Coordinates of C-alpha atoms (C1' of nucleotides) in Angstrom, one line a residue:
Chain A
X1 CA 40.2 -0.5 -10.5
X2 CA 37.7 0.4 -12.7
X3 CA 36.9 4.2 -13.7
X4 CA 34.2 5.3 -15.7
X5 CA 35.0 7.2 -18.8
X6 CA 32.4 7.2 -21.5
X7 CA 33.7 9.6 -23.9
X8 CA 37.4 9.4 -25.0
X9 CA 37.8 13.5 -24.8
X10 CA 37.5 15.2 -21.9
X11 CA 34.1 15.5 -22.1
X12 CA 31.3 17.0 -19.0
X13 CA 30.3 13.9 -17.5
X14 CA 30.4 14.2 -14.3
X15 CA 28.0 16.3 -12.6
X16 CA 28.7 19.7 -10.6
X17 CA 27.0 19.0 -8.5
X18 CA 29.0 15.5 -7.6
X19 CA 32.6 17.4 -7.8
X20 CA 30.7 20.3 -5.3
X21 CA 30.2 17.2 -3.0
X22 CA 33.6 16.1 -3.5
X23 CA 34.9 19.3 -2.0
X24 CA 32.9 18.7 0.5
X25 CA 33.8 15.1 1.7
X26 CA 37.3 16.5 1.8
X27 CA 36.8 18.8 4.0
X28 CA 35.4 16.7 6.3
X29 CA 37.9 14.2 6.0
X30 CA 40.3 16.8 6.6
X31 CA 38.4 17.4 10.0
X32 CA 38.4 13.2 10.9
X33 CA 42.2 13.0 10.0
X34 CA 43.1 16.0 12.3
X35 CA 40.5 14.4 15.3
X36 CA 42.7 10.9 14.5
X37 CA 40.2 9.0 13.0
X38 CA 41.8 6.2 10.5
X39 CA 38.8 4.5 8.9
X40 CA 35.6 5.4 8.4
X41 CA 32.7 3.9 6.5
X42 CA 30.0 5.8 4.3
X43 CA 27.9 5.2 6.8
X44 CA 29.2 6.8 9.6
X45 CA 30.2 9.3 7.6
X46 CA 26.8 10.3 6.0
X47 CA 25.6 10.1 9.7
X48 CA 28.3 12.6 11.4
X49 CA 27.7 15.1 8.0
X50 CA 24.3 15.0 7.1
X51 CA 24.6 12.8 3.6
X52 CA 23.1 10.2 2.2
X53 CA 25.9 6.9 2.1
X54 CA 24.7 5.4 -1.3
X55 CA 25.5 9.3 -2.6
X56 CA 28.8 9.1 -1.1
X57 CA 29.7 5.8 -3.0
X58 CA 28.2 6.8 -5.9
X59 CA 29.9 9.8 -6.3
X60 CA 32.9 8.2 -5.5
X61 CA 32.5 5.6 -8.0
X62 CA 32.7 8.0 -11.1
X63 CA 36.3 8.0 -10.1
X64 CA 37.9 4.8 -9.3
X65 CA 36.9 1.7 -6.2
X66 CA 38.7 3.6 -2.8
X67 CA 37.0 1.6 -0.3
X68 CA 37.8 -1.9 1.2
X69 CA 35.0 -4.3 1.4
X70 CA 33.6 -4.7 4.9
X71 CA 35.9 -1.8 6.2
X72 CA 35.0 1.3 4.7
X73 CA 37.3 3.8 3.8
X74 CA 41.3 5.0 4.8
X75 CA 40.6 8.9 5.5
X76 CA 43.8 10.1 4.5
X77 CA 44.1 7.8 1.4
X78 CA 40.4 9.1 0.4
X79 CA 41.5 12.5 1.2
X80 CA 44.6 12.2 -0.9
X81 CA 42.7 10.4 -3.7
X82 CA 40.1 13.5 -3.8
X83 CA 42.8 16.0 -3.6
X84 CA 44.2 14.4 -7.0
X85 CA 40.8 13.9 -8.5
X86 CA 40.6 17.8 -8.6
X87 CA 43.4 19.0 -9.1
X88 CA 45.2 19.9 -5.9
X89 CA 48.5 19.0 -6.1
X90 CA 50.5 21.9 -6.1
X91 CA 49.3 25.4 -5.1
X92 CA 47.3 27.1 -7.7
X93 CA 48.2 31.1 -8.3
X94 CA 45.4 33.1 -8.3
X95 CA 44.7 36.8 -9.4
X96 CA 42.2 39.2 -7.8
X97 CA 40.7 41.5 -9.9
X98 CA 39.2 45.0 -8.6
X99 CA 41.4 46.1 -5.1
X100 CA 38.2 47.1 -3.4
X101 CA 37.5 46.3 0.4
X102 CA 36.2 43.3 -1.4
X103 CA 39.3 42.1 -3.3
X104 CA 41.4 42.9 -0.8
X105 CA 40.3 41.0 1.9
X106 CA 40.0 38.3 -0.6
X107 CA 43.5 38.6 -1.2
X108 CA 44.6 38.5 2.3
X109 CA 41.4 35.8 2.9
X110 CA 43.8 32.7 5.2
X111 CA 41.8 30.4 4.2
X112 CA 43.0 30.2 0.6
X113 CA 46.4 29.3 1.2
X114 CA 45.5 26.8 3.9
X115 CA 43.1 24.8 1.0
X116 CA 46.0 25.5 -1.7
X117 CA 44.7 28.1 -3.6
X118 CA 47.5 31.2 -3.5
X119 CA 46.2 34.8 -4.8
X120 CA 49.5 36.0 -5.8
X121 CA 48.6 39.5 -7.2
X122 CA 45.5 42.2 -7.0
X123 CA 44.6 44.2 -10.4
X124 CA 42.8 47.4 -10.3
X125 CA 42.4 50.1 -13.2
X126 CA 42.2 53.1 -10.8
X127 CA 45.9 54.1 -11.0
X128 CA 45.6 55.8 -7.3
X129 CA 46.2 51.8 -5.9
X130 CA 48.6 50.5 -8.6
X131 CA 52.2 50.1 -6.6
X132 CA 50.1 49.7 -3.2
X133 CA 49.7 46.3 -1.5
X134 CA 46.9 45.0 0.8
X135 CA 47.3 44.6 4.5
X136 CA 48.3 41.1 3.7
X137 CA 51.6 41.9 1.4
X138 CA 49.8 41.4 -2.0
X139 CA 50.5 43.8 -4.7
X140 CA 48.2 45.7 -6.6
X141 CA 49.1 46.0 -10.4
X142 CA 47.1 47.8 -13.4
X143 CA 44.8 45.7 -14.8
X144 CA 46.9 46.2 -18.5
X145 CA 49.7 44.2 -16.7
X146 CA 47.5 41.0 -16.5
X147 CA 48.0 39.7 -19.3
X148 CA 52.1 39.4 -18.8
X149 CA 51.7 38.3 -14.8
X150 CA 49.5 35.5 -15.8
X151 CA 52.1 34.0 -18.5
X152 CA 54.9 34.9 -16.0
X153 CA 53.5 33.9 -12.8
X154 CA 51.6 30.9 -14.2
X155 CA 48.3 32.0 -12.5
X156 CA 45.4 29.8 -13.8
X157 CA 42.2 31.5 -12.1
X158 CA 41.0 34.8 -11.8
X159 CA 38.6 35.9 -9.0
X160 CA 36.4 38.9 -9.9
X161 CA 35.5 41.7 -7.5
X162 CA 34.2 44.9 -9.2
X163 CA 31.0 46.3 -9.8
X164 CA 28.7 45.0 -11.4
X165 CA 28.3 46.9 -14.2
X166 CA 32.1 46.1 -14.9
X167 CA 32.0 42.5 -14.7
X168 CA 31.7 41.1 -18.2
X169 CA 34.6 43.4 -19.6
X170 CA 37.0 42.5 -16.8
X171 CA 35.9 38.4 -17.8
X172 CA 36.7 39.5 -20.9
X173 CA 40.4 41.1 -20.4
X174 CA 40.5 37.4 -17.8
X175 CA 39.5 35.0 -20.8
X176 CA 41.9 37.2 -23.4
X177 CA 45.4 37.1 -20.6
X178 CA 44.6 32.9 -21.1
X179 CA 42.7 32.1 -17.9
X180 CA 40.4 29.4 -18.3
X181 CA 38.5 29.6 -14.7
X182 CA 36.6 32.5 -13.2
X183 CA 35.5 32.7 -10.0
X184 CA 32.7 35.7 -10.4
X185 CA 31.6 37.9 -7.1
X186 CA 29.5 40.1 -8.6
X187 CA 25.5 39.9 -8.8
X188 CA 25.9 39.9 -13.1
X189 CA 25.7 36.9 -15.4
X190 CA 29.0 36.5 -17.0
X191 CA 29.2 35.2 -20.3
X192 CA 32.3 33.5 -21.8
X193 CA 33.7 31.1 -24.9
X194 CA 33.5 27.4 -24.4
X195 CA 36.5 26.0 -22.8
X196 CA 36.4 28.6 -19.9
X197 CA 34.6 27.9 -16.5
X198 CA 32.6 30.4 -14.6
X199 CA 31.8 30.4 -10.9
X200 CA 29.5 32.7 -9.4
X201 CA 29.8 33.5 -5.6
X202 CA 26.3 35.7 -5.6
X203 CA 26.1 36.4 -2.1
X204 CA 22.8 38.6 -2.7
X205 CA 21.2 35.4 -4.5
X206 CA 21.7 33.7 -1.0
X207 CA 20.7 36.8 1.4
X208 CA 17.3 36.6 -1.1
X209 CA 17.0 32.6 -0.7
X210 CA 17.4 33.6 3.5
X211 CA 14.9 36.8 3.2
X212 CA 12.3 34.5 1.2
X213 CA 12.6 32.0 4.4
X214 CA 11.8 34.6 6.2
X215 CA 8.9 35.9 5.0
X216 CA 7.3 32.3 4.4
X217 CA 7.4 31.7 8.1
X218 CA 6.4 35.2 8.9
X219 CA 3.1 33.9 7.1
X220 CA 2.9 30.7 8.5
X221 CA 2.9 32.5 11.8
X222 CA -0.4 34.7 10.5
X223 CA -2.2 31.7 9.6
Chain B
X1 CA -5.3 34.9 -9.8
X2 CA -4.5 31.3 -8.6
X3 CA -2.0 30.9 -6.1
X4 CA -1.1 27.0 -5.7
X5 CA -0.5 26.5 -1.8
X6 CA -1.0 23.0 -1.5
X7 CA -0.4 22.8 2.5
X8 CA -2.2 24.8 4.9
X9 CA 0.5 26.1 6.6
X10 CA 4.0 27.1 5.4
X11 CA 5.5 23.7 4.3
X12 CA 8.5 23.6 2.5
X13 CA 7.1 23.5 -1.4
X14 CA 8.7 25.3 -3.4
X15 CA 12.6 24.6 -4.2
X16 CA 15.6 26.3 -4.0
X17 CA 16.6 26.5 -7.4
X18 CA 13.2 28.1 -8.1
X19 CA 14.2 30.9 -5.4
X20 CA 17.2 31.4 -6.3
X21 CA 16.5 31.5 -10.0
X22 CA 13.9 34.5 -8.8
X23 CA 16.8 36.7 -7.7
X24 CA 18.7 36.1 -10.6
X25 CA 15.2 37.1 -12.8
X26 CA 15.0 39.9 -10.4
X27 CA 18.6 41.3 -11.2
X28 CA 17.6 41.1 -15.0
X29 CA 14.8 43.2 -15.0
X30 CA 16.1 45.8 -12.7
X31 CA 18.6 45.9 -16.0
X32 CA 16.0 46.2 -18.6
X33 CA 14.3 48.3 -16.3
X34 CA 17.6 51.2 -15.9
X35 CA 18.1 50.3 -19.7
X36 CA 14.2 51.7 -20.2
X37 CA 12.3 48.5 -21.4
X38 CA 8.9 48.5 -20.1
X39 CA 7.6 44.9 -21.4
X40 CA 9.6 41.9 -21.4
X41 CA 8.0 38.3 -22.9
X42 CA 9.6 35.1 -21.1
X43 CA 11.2 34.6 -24.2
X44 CA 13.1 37.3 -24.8
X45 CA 14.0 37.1 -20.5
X46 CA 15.2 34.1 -22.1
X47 CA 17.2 34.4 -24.8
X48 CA 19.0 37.6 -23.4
X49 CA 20.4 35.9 -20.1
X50 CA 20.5 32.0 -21.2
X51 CA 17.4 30.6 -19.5
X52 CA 14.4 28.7 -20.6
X53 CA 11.5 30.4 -21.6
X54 CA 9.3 27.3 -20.0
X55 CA 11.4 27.3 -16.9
X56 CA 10.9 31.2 -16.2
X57 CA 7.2 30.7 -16.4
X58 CA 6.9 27.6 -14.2
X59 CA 9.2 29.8 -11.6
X60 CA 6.6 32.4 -12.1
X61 CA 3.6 30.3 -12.1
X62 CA 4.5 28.9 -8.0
X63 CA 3.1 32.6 -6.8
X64 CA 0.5 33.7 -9.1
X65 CA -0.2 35.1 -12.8
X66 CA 1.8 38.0 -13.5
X67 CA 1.5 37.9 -17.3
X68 CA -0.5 39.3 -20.4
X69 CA -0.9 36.8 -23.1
X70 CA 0.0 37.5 -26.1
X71 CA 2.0 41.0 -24.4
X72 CA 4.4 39.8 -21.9
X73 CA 5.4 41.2 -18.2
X74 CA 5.7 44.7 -17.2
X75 CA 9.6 45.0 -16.1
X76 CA 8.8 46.7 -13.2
X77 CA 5.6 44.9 -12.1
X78 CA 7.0 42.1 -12.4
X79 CA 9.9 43.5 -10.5
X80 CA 8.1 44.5 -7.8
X81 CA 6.1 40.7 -7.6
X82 CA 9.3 39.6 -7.2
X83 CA 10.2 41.4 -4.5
X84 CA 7.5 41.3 -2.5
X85 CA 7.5 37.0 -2.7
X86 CA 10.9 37.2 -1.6
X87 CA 9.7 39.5 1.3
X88 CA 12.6 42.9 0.0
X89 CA 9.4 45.2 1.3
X90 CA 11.5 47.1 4.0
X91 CA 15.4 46.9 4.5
X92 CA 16.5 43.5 6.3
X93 CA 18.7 44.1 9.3
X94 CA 21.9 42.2 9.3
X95 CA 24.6 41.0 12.0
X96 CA 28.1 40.1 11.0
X97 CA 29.4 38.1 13.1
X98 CA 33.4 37.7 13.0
X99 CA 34.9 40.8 12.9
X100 CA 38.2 40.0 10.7
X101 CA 39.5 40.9 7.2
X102 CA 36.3 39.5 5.5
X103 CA 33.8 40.2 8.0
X104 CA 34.9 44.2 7.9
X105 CA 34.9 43.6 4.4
X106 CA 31.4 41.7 4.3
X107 CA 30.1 44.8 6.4
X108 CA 31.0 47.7 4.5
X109 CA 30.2 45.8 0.7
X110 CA 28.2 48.6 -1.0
X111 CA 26.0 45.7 -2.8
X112 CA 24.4 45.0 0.6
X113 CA 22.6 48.3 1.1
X114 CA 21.5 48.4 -2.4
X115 CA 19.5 45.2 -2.4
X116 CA 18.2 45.8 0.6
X117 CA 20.5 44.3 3.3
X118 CA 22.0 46.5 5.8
X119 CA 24.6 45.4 8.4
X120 CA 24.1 47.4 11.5
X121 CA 27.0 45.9 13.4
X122 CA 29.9 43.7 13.4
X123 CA 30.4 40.9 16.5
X124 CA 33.8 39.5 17.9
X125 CA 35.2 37.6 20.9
X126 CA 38.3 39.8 20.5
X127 CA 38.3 42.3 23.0
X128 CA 40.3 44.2 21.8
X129 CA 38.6 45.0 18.7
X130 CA 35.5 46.0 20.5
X131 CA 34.7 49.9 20.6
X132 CA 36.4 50.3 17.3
X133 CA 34.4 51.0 13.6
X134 CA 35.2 49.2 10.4
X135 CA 36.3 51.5 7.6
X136 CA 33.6 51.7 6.6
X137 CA 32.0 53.7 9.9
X138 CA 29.6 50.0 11.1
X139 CA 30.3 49.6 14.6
X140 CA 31.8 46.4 16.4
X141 CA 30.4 45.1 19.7
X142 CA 31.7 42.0 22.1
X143 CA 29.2 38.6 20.9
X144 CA 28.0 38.5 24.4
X145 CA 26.0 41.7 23.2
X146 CA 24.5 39.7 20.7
X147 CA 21.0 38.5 22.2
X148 CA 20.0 41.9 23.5
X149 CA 21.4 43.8 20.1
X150 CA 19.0 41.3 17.9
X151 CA 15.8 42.4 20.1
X152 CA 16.6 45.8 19.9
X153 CA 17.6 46.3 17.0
X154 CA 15.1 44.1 14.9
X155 CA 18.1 41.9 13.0
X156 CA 17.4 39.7 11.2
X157 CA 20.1 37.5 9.0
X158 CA 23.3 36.5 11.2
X159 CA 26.1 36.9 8.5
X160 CA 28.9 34.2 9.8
X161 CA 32.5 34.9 8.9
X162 CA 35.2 33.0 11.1
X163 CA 37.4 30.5 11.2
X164 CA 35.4 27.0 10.8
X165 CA 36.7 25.6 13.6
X166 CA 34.3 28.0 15.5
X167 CA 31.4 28.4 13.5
X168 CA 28.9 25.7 14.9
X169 CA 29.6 27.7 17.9
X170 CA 28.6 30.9 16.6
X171 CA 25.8 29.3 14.8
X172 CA 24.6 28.3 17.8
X173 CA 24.4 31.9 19.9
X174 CA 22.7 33.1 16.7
X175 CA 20.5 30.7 17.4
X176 CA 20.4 31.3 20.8
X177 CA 19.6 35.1 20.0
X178 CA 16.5 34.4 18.2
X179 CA 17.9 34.2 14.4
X180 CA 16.7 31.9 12.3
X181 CA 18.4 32.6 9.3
X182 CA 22.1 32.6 9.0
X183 CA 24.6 32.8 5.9
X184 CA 28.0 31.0 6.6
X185 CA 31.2 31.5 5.0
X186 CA 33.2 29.4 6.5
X187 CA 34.2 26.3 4.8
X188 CA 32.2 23.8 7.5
X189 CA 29.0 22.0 8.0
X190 CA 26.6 23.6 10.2
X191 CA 23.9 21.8 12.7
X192 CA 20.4 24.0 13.0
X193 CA 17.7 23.1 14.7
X194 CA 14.5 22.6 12.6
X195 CA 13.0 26.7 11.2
X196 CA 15.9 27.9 11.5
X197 CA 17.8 28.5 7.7
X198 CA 21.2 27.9 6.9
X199 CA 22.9 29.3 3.7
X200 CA 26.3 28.6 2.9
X201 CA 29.0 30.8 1.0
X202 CA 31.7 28.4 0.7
X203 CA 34.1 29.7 -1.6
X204 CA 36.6 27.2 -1.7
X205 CA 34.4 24.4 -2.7
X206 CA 33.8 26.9 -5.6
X207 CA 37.8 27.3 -6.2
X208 CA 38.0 23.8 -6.1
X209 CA 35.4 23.1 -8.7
X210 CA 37.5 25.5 -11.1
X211 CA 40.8 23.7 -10.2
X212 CA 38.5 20.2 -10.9
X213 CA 37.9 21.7 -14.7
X214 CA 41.2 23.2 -14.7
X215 CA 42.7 19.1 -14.2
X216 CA 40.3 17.7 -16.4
X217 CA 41.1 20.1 -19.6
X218 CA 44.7 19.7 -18.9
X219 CA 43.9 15.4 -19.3
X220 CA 41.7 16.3 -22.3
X221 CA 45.2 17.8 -23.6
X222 CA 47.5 15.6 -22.3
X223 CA 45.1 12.6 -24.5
Chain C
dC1 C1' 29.0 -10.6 9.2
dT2 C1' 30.2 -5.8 7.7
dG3 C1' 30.3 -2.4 4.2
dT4 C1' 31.4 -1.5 -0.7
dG5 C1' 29.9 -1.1 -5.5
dT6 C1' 26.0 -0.9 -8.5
dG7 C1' 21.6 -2.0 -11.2
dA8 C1' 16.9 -0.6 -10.6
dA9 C1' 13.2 2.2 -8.6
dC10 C1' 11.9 6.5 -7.4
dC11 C1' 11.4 11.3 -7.4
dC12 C1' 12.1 15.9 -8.7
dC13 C1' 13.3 19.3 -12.1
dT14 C1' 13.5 20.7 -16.7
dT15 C1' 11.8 21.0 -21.3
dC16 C1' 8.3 20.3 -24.7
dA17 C1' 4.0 21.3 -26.8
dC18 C1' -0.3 23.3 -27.0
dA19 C1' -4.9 25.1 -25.4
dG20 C1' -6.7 29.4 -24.6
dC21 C1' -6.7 34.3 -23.6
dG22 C1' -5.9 39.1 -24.8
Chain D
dC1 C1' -1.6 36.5 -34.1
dG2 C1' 1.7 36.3 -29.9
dC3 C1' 2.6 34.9 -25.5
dT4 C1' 1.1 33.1 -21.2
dG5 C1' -0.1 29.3 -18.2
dT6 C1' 0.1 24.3 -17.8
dG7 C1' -0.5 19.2 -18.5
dA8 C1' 2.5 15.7 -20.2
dA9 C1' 6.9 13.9 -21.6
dG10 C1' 11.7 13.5 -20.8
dG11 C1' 16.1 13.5 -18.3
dG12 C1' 19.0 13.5 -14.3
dG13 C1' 20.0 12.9 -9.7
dT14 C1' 19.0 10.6 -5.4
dT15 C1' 17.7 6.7 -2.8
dC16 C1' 16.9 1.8 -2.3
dA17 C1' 18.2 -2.8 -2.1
dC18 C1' 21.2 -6.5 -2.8
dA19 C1' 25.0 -9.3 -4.8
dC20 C1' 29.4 -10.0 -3.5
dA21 C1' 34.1 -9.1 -1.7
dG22 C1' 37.1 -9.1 2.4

DNA sequence: CTGTGTGAACCCCTTCACAGCG
DNA sequence: CGCTGTGAAGGGGTTCACACAG
């Protein structure tokens, strides 16, 4: 087995857009393995999902050879293989930030736990919620407890649901307790120190991208 | 003012990074704009929110010439350009389909109405949900209501959020109602038939991109 | 003969550099 | 003189095509 690593560090090789893609496959590997399937080829695969099979390989290759020669591919071993490619082992414990309607129903979101990801603990700074839980059993602490709780509880990501205008100082107080990943719902650009990941979920970016659509067609209609 | 339209009718020219990269420019100046700046160069756009100078005026330069040389853009013209391409004129009217934690949550997110989305109603097989309001006062109807609630209510955007096991299903009476642009937050593939826009929100292939650079540091470590 | 792994071709997006306008 | 708008260069990601393994 052969696995490409240029640089001896852990240095940003591989492309986000190839790990996004990753996630991807595994899900709908997840969805073969359940229907019974035992094998399946790039091909088939790319056909059932919409992909393209040399991107499938290729993205695979980055990481090790998982496929036999003239088969294709075991779909629990490939699951298993991309589950350990990033990261997924044991659940990871994950902090909510801002107890909104937002944050909450992150909290108590099912599909988190299903896909491994466990958010153990909501932070707010309005003291009204501190000592309250969501409908789903998760506490809510004051945000000045965070810092404690993610050394305690050995949470590694923070997701971020406040206002806007609040975003970058709650980052902050994240990147300061010793988180190292952000996952960022708010329509803001976050800035942070190297060594720390930000996601944004910008849901408005998307409603735009669907309201452009939209109006293009509405156009090509007039024409 | 040269407008490059290099089809007759509407033909898919212009990429999605370049839309999305519009809201994101649109969010800034609606910043500078609160803040009181009245001129911005590309530059300066550039250098205060991490882009590329180059890049923001290519963006620009798909829709027209906005710009005075040597000056820069008006905030709020440009603003309002920006709007109008991505067709924010009047409010957009929004479904939601799935009427659980998130979905309630989805329907009563204060972000919405401010830029210009506004869910009207929530939709779920549940029958025994149907009558009752989300916190939040947005009424929730039984999805056989769907078809006749589009037409009269002028909606737009189907907003998708349940379980993945039945989205392709829901996807497909949206389509059946006459939607043609939907935003899905399950984590699943979704089949569309051609015009019709699909957006998806998938949050845990975002998680699992943080746990990926979460894995790799630890290696980088570990070396 | 089937399907992987992979170099090469292709294409699109980003970035550079500068002519030209205000 | 400053900054836009834009052709040209550069880089990265996707797709093709095939050698080769099972």
């Amino acid at each position: 087995m052969k696995v490409r690593n240029k640089k001896g560090s852990g240095a940003e090789q591989v492309s986000e857009l190839t790990t996004s893609r990753l996630s991807i496959y595994l899900r709908c590997l997840d969805h073969l393995a359940t229907a019974g399937v035992r094998t399946v080829s790039s091909q088939s695969l790319a056909a059932q999902f919409g992909f393209n099979a040399a991107q499938i390989r290729k993205d695979l290759a980055w990481f090790g050879e998982f496929g036999v020669r003239g088969v294709g591919y075991s779909v629990q071993g490939l699951a298993a293989h991309l589950r350990q490619i990033l990261g997924l082992g044991d659940p990871i414990r994950v902090a909510v930030i801002g107890a909104g309607n937002l944050g909450q129903a992150l909290a108590d979101y099912p599909g988190f736990p299903q896909y491994g990801f466990v958010p153990v603990a909501l932070f707010d700074r309005a003291t009204s919620k501190v000592g309250m839980h969501s409908k789903g059993g998760v506490p809510i602490f004051h945000i000045k407890r965070l810092p404690a709780f993610v050394r305690r509880e050995g949470i590694r990501i923070a997701m971020i649901a406040v206002p806007a205008a609040s975003v970058q100082q709650v980052a902050n107080a994240a990147v300061a307790a010793g988180l190292r990943a952000i996952l960022n719902f708010a329509p803001a650009t976050v800035t942070v120190p190297p060594g720390v990941k930000v996601k944004n979920v910008d849901v408005t970016v998307s409603l735009e991208g669907l309201a452009y659509h939209l109006a293009k067609t509405v156009h090509a209609k007039t024409n």
